[in-house]
Tab-separated table of C-alpha atoms in Angstrom:
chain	number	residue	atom	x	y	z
A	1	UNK	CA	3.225	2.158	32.876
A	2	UNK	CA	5.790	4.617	33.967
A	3	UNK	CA	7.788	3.823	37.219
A	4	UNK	CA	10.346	5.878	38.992
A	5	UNK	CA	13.328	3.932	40.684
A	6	UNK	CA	15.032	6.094	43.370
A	7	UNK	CA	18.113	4.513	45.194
A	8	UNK	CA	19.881	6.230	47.857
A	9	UNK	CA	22.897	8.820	46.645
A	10	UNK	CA	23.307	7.974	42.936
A	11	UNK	CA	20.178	7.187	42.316
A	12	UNK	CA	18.012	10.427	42.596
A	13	UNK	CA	16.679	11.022	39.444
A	14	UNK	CA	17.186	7.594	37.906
A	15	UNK	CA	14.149	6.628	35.738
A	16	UNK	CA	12.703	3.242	34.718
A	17	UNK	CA	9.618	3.294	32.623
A	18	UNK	CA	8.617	-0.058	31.330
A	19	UNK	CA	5.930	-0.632	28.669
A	20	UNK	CA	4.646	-3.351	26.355
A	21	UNK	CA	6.144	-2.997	22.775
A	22	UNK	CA	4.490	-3.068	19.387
A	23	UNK	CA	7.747	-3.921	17.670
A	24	UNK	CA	8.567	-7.097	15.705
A	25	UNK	CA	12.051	-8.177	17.525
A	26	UNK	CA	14.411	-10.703	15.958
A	27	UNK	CA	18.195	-11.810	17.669
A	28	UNK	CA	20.384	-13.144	14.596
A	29	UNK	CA	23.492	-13.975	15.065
A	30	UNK	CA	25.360	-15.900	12.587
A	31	UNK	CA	22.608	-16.248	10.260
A	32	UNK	CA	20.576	-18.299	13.107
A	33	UNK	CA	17.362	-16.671	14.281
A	34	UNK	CA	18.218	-17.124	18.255
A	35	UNK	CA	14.637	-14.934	19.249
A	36	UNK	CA	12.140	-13.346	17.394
A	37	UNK	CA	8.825	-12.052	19.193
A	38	UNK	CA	5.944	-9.397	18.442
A	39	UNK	CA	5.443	-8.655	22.378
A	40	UNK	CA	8.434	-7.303	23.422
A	41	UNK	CA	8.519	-5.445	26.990
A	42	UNK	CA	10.171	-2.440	26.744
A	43	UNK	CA	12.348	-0.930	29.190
A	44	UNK	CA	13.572	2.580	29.489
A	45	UNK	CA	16.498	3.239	32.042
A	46	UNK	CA	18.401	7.068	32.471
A	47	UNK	CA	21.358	6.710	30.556
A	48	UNK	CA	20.939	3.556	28.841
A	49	UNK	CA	19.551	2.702	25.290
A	50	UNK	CA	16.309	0.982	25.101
A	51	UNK	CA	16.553	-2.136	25.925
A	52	UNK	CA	13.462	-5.032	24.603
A	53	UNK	CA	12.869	-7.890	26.687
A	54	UNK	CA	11.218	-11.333	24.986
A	55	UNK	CA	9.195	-13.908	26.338
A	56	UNK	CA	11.034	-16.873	26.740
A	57	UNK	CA	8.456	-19.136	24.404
A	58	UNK	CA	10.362	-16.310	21.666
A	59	UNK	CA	13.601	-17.684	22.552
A	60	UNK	CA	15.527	-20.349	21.612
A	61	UNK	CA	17.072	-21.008	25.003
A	62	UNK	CA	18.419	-24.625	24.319
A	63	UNK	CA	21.061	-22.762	21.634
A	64	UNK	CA	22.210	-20.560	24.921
A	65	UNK	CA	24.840	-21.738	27.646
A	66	UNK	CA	24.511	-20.538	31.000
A	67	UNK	CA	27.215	-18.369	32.208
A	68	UNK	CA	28.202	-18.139	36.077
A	69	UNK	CA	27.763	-14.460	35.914
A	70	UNK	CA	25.335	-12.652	38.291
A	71	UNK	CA	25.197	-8.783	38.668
A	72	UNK	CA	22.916	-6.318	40.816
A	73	UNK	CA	21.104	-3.898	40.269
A	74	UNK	CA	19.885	-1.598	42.939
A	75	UNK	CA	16.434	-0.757	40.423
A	76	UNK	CA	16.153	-4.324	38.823
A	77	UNK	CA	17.421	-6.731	41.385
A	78	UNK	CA	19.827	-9.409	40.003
A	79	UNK	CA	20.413	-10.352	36.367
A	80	UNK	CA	21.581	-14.160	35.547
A	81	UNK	CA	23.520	-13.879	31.782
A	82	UNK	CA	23.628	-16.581	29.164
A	83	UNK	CA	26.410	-16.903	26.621
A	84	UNK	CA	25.377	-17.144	22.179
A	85	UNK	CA	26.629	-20.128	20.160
A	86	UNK	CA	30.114	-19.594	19.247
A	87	UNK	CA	31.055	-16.544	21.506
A	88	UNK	CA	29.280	-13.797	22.710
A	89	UNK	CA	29.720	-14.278	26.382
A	90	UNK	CA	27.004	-13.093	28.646
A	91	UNK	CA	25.226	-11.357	25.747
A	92	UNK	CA	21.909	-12.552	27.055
A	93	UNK	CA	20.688	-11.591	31.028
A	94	UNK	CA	17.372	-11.657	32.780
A	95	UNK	CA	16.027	-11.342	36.201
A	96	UNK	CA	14.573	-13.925	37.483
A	97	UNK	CA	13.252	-12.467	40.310
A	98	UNK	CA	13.281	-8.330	39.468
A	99	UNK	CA	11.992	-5.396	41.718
A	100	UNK	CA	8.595	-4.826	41.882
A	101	UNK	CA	8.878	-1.726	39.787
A	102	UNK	CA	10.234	-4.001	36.977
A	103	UNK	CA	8.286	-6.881	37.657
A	104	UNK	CA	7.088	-6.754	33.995
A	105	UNK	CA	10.975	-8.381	32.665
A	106	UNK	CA	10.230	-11.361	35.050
A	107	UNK	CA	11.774	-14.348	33.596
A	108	UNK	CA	12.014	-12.430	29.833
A	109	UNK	CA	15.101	-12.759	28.148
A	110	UNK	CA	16.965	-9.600	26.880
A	111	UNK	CA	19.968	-9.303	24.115
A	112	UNK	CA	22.401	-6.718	23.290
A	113	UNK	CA	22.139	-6.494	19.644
A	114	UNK	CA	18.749	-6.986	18.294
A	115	UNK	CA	17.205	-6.120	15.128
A	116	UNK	CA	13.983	-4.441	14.327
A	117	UNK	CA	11.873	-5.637	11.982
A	118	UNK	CA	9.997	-2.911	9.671
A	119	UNK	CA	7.308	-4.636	7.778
């Protein structure tokens, strides 16, 4: 499923492609498994590492705190960011509501770090 985004001005030639994932993602932080999932949705965005969004049944959303943070995105629409147990302030965003282009990340959670799991 490859999608290109094209915004007015900056935009031209900006690329999304989003895709389901094969890989087994797990969020650690502080020795505390925060996420792990097998069905990550995979986004690919020009000039941006790869980012994995997780269902949220893969993440442990009671150990995150809401943040008031909001930002836009002219190709995804507006993230809402969470904050990790003891720091890590709005390491954790999704879109509640994305583009259509994106709708795929709907309501899927997505971290900075995460670790892949190489069986």
């Amino acid at each position: 499923m490859a999608d290109q985004a094209h915004g007015a001005g900056s935009g031209k030639g900006h690329t999304i492609e989003v895709g389901a994932g094969a890989e087994h993602v797990r969020v650690v932080r502080d020795g505390q498994v925060l996420a792990e999932s097998r069905r990550p949705v995979l986004l690919f965005e020009t000039g941006l590492p790869v980012r994995y969004y997780l269902p949220a049944e893969d993440v442990r959303t009671e150990l995150l705190t809401v943040s008031d943070t909001h930002t836009y995105c002219p190709f995804k629409g507006t993230a809402s960011y969470w904050s990790l147990p003891g720091g890590g302030k709005d390491a954790v965003w999704a879109y509640p509501d994305p583009k259509p282009k994106v709708a795929e990340i709907k309501g899927m959670f997505c971290f900075y770090d995460v670790e892949i799991v190489r069986n």
